[in-house]
Short mmCIF file of C-alpha atoms and ligand atoms in Angstrom, two decimals:
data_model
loop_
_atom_site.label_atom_id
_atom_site.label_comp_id
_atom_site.label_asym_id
_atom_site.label_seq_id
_atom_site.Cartn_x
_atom_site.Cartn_y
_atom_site.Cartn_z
CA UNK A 1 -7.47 -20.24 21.12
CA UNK A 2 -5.77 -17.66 19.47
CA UNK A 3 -5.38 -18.13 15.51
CA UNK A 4 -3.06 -16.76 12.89
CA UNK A 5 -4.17 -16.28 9.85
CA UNK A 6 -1.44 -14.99 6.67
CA UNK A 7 -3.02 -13.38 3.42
CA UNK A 8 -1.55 -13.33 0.44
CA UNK A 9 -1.70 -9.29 0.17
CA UNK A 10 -1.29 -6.13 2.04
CA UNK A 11 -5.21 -5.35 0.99
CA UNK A 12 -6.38 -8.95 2.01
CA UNK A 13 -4.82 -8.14 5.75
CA UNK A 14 -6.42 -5.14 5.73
CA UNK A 15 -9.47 -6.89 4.86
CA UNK A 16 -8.72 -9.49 7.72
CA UNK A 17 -8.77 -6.67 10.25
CA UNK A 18 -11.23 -5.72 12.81
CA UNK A 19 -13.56 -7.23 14.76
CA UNK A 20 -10.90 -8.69 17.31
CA UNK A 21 -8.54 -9.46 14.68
CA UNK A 22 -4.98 -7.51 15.51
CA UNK A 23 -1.41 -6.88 12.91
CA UNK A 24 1.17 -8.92 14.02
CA UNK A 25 4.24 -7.04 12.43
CA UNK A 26 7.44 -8.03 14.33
CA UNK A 27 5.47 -8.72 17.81
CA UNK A 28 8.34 -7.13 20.05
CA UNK A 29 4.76 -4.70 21.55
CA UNK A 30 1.70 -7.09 21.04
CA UNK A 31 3.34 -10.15 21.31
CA UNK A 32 4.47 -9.18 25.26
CA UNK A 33 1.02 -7.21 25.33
CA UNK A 34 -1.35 -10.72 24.68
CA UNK A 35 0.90 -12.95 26.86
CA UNK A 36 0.11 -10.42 29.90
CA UNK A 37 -3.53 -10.21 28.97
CA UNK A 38 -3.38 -6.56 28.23
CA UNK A 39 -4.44 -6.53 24.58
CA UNK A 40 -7.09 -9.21 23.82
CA UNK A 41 -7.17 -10.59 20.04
CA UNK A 42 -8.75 -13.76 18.76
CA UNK A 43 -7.12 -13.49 15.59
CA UNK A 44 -3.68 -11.97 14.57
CA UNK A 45 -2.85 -11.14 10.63
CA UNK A 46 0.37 -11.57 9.99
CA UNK A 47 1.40 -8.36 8.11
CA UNK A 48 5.29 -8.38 7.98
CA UNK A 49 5.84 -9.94 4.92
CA UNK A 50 3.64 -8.22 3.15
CA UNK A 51 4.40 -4.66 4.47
CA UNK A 52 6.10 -2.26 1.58
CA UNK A 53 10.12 -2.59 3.09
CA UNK A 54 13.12 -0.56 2.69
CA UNK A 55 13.91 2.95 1.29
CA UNK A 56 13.18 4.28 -1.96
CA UNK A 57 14.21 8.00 -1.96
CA UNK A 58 12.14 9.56 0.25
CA UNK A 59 9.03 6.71 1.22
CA UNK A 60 9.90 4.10 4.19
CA UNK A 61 8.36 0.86 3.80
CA UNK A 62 6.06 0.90 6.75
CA UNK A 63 7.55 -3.09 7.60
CA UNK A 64 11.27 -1.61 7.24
CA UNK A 65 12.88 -2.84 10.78
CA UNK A 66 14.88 0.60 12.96
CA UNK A 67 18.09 -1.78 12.01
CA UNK A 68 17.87 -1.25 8.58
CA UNK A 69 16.71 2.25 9.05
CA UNK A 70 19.72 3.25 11.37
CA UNK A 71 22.53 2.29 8.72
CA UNK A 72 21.05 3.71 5.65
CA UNK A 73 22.48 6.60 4.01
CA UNK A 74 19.29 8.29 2.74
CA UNK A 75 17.80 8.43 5.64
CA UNK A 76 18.08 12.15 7.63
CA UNK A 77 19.94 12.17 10.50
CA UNK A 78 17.00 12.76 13.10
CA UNK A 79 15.22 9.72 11.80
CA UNK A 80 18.56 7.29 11.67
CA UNK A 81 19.45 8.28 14.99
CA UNK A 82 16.54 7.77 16.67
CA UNK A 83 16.15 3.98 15.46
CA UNK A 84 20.15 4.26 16.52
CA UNK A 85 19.05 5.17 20.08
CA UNK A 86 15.70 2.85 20.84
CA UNK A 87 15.35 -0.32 22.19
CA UNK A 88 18.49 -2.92 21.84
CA UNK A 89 20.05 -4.32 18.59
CA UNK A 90 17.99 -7.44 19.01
CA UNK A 91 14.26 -5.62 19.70
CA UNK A 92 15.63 -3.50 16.04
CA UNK A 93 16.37 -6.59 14.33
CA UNK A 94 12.59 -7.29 14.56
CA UNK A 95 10.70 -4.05 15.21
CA UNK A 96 9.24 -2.36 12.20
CA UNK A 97 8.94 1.48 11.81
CA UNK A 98 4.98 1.23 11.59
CA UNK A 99 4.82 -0.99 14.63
CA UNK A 100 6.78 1.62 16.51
CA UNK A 101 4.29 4.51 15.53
CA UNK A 102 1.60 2.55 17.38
CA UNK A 103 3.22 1.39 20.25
CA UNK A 104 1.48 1.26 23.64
CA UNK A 105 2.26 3.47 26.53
CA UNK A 106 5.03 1.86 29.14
CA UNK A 107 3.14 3.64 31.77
CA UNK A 108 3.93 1.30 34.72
CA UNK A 109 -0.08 1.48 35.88
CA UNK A 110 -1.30 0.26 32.76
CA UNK A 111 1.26 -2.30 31.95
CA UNK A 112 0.12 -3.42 35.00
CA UNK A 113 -3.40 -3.63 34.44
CA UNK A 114 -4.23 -0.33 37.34
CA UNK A 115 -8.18 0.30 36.11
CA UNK A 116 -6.82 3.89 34.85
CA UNK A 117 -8.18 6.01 32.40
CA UNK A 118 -6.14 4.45 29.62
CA UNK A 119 -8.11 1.14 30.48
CA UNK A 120 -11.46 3.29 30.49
CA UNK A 121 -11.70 3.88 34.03
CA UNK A 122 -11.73 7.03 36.18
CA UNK A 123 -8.94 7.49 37.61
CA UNK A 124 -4.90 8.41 36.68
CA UNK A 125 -3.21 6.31 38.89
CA UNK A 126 0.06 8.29 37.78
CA UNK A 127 -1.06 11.54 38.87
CA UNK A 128 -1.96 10.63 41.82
CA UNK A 129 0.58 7.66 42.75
CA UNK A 130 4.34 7.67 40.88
CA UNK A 131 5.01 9.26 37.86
CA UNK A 132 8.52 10.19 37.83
CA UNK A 133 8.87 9.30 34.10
CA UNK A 134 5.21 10.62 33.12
CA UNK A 135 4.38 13.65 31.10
CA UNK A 136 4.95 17.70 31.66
CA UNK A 137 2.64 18.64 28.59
CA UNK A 138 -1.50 17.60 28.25
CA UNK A 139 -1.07 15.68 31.32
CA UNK A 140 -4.39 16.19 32.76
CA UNK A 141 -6.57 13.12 31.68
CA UNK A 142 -3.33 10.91 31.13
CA UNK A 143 -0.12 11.66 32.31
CA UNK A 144 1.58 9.07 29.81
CA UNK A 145 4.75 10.03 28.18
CA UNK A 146 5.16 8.55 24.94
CA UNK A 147 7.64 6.46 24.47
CA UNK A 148 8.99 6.57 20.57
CA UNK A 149 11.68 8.19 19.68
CA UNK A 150 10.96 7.78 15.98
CA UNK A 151 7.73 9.15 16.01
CA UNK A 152 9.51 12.45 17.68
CA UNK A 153 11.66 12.29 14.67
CA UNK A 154 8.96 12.06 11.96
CA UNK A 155 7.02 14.58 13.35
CA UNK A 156 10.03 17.52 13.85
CA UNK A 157 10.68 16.14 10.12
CA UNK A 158 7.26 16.81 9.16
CA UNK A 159 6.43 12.92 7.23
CA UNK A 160 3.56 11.98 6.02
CA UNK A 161 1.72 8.12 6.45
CA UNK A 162 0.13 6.42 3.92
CA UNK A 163 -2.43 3.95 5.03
CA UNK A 164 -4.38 1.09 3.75
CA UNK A 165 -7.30 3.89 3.09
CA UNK A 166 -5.63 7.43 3.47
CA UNK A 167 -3.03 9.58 3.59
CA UNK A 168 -2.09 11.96 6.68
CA UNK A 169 0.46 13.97 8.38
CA UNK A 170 2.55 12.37 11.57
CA UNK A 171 0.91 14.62 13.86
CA UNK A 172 -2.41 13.46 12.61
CA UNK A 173 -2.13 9.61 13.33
CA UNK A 174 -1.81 10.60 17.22
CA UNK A 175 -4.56 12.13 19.37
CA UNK A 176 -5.29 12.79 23.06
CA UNK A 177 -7.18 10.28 24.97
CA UNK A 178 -10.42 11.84 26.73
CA UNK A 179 -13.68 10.67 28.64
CA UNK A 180 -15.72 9.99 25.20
CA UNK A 181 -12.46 7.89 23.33
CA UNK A 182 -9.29 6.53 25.38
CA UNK A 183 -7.21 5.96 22.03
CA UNK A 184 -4.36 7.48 21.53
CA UNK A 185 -4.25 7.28 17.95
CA UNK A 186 -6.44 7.90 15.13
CA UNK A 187 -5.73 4.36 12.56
CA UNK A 188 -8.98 2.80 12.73
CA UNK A 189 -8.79 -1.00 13.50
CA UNK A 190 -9.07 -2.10 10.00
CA UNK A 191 -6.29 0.42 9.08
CA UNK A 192 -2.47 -0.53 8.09
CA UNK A 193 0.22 1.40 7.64
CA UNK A 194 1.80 0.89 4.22
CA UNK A 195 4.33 4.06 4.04
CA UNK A 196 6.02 6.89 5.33
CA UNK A 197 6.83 9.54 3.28
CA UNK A 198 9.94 12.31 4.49
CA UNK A 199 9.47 15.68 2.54
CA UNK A 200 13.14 17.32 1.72
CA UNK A 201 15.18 18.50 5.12
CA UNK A 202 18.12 20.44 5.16
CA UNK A 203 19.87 19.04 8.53
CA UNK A 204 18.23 17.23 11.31
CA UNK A 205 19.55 16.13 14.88
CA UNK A 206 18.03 13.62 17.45
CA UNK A 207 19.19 13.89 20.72
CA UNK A 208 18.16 11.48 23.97
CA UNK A 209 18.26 11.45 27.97
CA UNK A 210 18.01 7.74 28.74
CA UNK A 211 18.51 6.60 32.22
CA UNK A 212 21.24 4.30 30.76
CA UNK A 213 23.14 4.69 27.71
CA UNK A 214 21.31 1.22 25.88
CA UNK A 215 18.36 0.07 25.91
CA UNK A 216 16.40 2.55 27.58
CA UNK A 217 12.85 4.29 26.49
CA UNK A 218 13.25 8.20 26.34
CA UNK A 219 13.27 10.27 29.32
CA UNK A 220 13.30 13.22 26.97
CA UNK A 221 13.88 12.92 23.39
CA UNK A 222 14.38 15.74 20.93
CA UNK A 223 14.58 16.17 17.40
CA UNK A 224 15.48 19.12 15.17
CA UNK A 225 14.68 19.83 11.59
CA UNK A 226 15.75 22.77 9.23
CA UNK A 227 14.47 22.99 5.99
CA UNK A 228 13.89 25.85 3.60
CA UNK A 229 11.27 26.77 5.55
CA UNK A 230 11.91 26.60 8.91
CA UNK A 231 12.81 24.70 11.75
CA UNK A 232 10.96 22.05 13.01
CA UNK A 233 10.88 20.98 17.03
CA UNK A 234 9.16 17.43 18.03
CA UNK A 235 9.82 16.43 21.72
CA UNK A 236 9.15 12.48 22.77
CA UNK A 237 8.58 11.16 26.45
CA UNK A 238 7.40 14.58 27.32
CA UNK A 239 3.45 14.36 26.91
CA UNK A 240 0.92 11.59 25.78
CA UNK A 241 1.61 11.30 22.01
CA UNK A 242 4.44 12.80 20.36
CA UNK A 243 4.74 16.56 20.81
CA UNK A 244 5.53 19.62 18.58
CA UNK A 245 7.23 22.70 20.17
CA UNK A 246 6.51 25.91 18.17
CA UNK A 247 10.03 26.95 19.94
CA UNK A 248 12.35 26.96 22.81
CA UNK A 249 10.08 29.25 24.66
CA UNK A 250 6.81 26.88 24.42
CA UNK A 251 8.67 25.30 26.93
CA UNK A 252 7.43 27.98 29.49
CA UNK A 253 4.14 26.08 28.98
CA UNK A 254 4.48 22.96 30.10
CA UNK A 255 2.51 21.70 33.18
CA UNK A 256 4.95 19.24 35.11
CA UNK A 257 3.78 16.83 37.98
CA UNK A 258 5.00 17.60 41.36
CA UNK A 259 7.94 14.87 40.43
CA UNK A 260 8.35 15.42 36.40
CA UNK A 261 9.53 19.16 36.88
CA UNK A 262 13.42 17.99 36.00
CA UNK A 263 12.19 17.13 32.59
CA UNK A 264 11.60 20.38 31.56
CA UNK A 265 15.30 21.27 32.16
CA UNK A 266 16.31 18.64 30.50
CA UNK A 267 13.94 19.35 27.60
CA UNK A 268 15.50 23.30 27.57
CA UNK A 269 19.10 21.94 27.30
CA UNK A 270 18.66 19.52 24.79
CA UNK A 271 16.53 21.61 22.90
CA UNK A 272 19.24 24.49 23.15
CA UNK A 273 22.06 21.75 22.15
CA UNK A 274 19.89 20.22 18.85
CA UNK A 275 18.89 23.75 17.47
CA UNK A 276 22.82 24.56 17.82
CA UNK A 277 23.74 21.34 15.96
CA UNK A 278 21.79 22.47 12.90
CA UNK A 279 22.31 26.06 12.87
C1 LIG B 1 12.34 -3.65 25.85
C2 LIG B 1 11.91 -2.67 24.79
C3 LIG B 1 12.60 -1.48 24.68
C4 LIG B 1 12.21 -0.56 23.69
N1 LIG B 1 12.85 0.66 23.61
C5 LIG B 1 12.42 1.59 22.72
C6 LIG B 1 13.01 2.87 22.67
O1 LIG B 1 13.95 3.18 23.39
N2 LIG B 1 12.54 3.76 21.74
C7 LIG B 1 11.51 3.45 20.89
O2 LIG B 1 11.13 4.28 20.07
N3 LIG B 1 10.93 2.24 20.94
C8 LIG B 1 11.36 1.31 21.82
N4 LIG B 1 10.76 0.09 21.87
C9 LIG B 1 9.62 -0.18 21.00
C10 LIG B 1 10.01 -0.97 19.79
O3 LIG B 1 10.76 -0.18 18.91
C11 LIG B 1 8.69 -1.40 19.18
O4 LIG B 1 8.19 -2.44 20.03
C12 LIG B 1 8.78 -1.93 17.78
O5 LIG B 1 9.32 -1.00 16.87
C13 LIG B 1 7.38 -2.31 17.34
O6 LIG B 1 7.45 -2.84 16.02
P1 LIG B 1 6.87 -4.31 15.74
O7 LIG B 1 7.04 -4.51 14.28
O8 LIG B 1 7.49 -5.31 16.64
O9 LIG B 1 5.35 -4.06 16.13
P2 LIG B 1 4.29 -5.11 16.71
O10 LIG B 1 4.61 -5.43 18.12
O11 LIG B 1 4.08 -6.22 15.76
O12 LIG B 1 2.99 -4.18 16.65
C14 LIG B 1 2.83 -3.06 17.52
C15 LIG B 1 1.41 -2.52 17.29
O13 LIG B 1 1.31 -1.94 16.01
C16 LIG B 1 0.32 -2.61 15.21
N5 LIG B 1 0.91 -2.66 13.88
C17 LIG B 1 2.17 -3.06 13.55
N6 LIG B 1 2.43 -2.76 12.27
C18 LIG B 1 1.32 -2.17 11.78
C19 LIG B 1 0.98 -1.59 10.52
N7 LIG B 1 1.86 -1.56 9.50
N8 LIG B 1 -0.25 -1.03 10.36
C20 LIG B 1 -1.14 -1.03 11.38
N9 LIG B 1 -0.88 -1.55 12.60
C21 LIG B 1 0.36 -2.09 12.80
C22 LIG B 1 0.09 -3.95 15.87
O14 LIG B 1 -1.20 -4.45 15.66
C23 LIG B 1 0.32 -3.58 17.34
O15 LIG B 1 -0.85 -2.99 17.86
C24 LIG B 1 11.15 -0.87 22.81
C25 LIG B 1 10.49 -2.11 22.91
C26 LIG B 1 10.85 -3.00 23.90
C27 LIG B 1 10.11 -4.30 24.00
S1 LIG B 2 -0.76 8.02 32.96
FE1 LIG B 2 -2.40 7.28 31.59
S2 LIG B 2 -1.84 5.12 31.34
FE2 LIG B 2 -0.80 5.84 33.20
S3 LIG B 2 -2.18 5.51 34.94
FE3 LIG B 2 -2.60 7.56 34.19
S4 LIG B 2 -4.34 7.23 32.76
FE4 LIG B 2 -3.33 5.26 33.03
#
């Protein structure tokens, strides 16, 4: 029987962690994820009420919900438009920022429990079967695409995330699943997410194909960033984990599936339309 168990403190439910014990922030992922027998848990810690919330300057409460996110005024454009953009007004309502981040994969095959790679097994039912949505970059072990737009938006706005134990760069809470280690992101399973952290950004954009206007998971997302130092290029839907262009022309790299080539062009166009917007 599954239990849940509700600490008193942010370091007590990182204590509570591990050893089959999962966060339960606002469920909209896990909740869907246990009921199908995806994820497995005998224990969920009950973390959104004692996640940091709201804005204060430049940190993000990592239980702040994409609703209050996508209204407030502090927040950079890239980042507010994204939670604008994902999921419905209800799924916002309840989805925290830090939930997002760690997200699972909507890869069809996995959702529906295909022994792929992502499940440990051998094979990438994707590449080989349909994968009109999948990936066009690092596509070889697992063609995924992920889905968050607000992770493309942190990482073109170069945040940081504090943690219940350290403190890292966007692009270093994601990694690419391989034979020795099928997770996709670094946070160990006794690790929270406490904060995000946006450095200073001069104009940002986020701009998204969706195969409907609402409601609809990123065909290709891109976000912008200028700053005093540059601009800034992070890509979502296009690869397993969110993905950093060092310019228009990396886009000459990607490695589409024989049915994921139209993503590229889509990529090019609204990468040429989001650097324009900030110029
Ligand atoms: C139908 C649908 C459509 C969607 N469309 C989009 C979309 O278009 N774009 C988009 O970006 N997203 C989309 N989403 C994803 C949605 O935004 C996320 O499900 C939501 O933000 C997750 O937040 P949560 O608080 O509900 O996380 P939960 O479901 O509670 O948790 C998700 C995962 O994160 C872990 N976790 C949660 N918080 C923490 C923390 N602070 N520290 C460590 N671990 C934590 C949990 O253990 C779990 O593994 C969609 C979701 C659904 C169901
Ligand atoms: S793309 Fe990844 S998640 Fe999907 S079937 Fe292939 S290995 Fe599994």
């Amino acid at each position: 029987m599954l239990q849940l168990v509700r600490p008193e403190s942010a370091e007590a439910a990182a204590a509570a962690l591990g050893n089959g014990t999962k966060a339960l922030a606002g469920g909209t992922d896990l909740v869907p994820l246990l009921r199908d027998g995806i994820v497995h848990a005998e224990t969920l810690v009950q973390v959104a009420p004692l996640l940091p919330r709201g804005i204060d300057g430049s940190r993000i409460g990592a239980g702040a919900t994409l609703a209050e996110l996508e209204v407030d005024p502090q927040i950079p454009d890239a980042l507010r438009e994204a939670c604008r953009l994902a999921a419905s007004p209800q799924l916002r309502n309840m989805g925290s920022i830090g939930g997002n981040l760690l997200q699972s994969t909507r890869c069809w095959y996995w959702r529906l429990k295909y022994p792929c790679r992502l499940h440990g097994g051998d094979r990438c039912h994707a590449a080989e079967g349909e994968h009109r949505e999948h990936a066009i970059f690092a596509n070889d072990f697992c063609a995924s695409a992920h889905p968050s737009d607000v992770a493309a938006a942190l990482l073109a706005l170069d945040a940081r995330v504090r943690t219940s134990r350290r403190e890292l760069g966007i692009a270093d809470l994601y990694r690419l699943a391989d034979e020795g280690d099928r997770a996709t992101t670094t946070l160990e399973p006794d690790e929270l997410i406490l904060e995000i952290e946006l450095p200073p950004v001069e104009a940002s954009v986020y701009l998204k194909a969706m195969d409907r206007k609402r409601w609809s998971f990123p065909q290709v997302g891109v976000a912008a960033a200028r700053t005093s130092t540059g601009t800034r290029i992070a890509l979502a839907g296009v690869a397993p984990i969110p993905w950093l262009l060092a310019g228009p022309g990396d886009l000459d790299r990607a490695t589409p599936l024989p049915r994921t080539a139209w993503k590229v062009e889509v990529a090019r166009a609204l990468v040429g339309r989001a650097l324009a917007q900030i110029s």
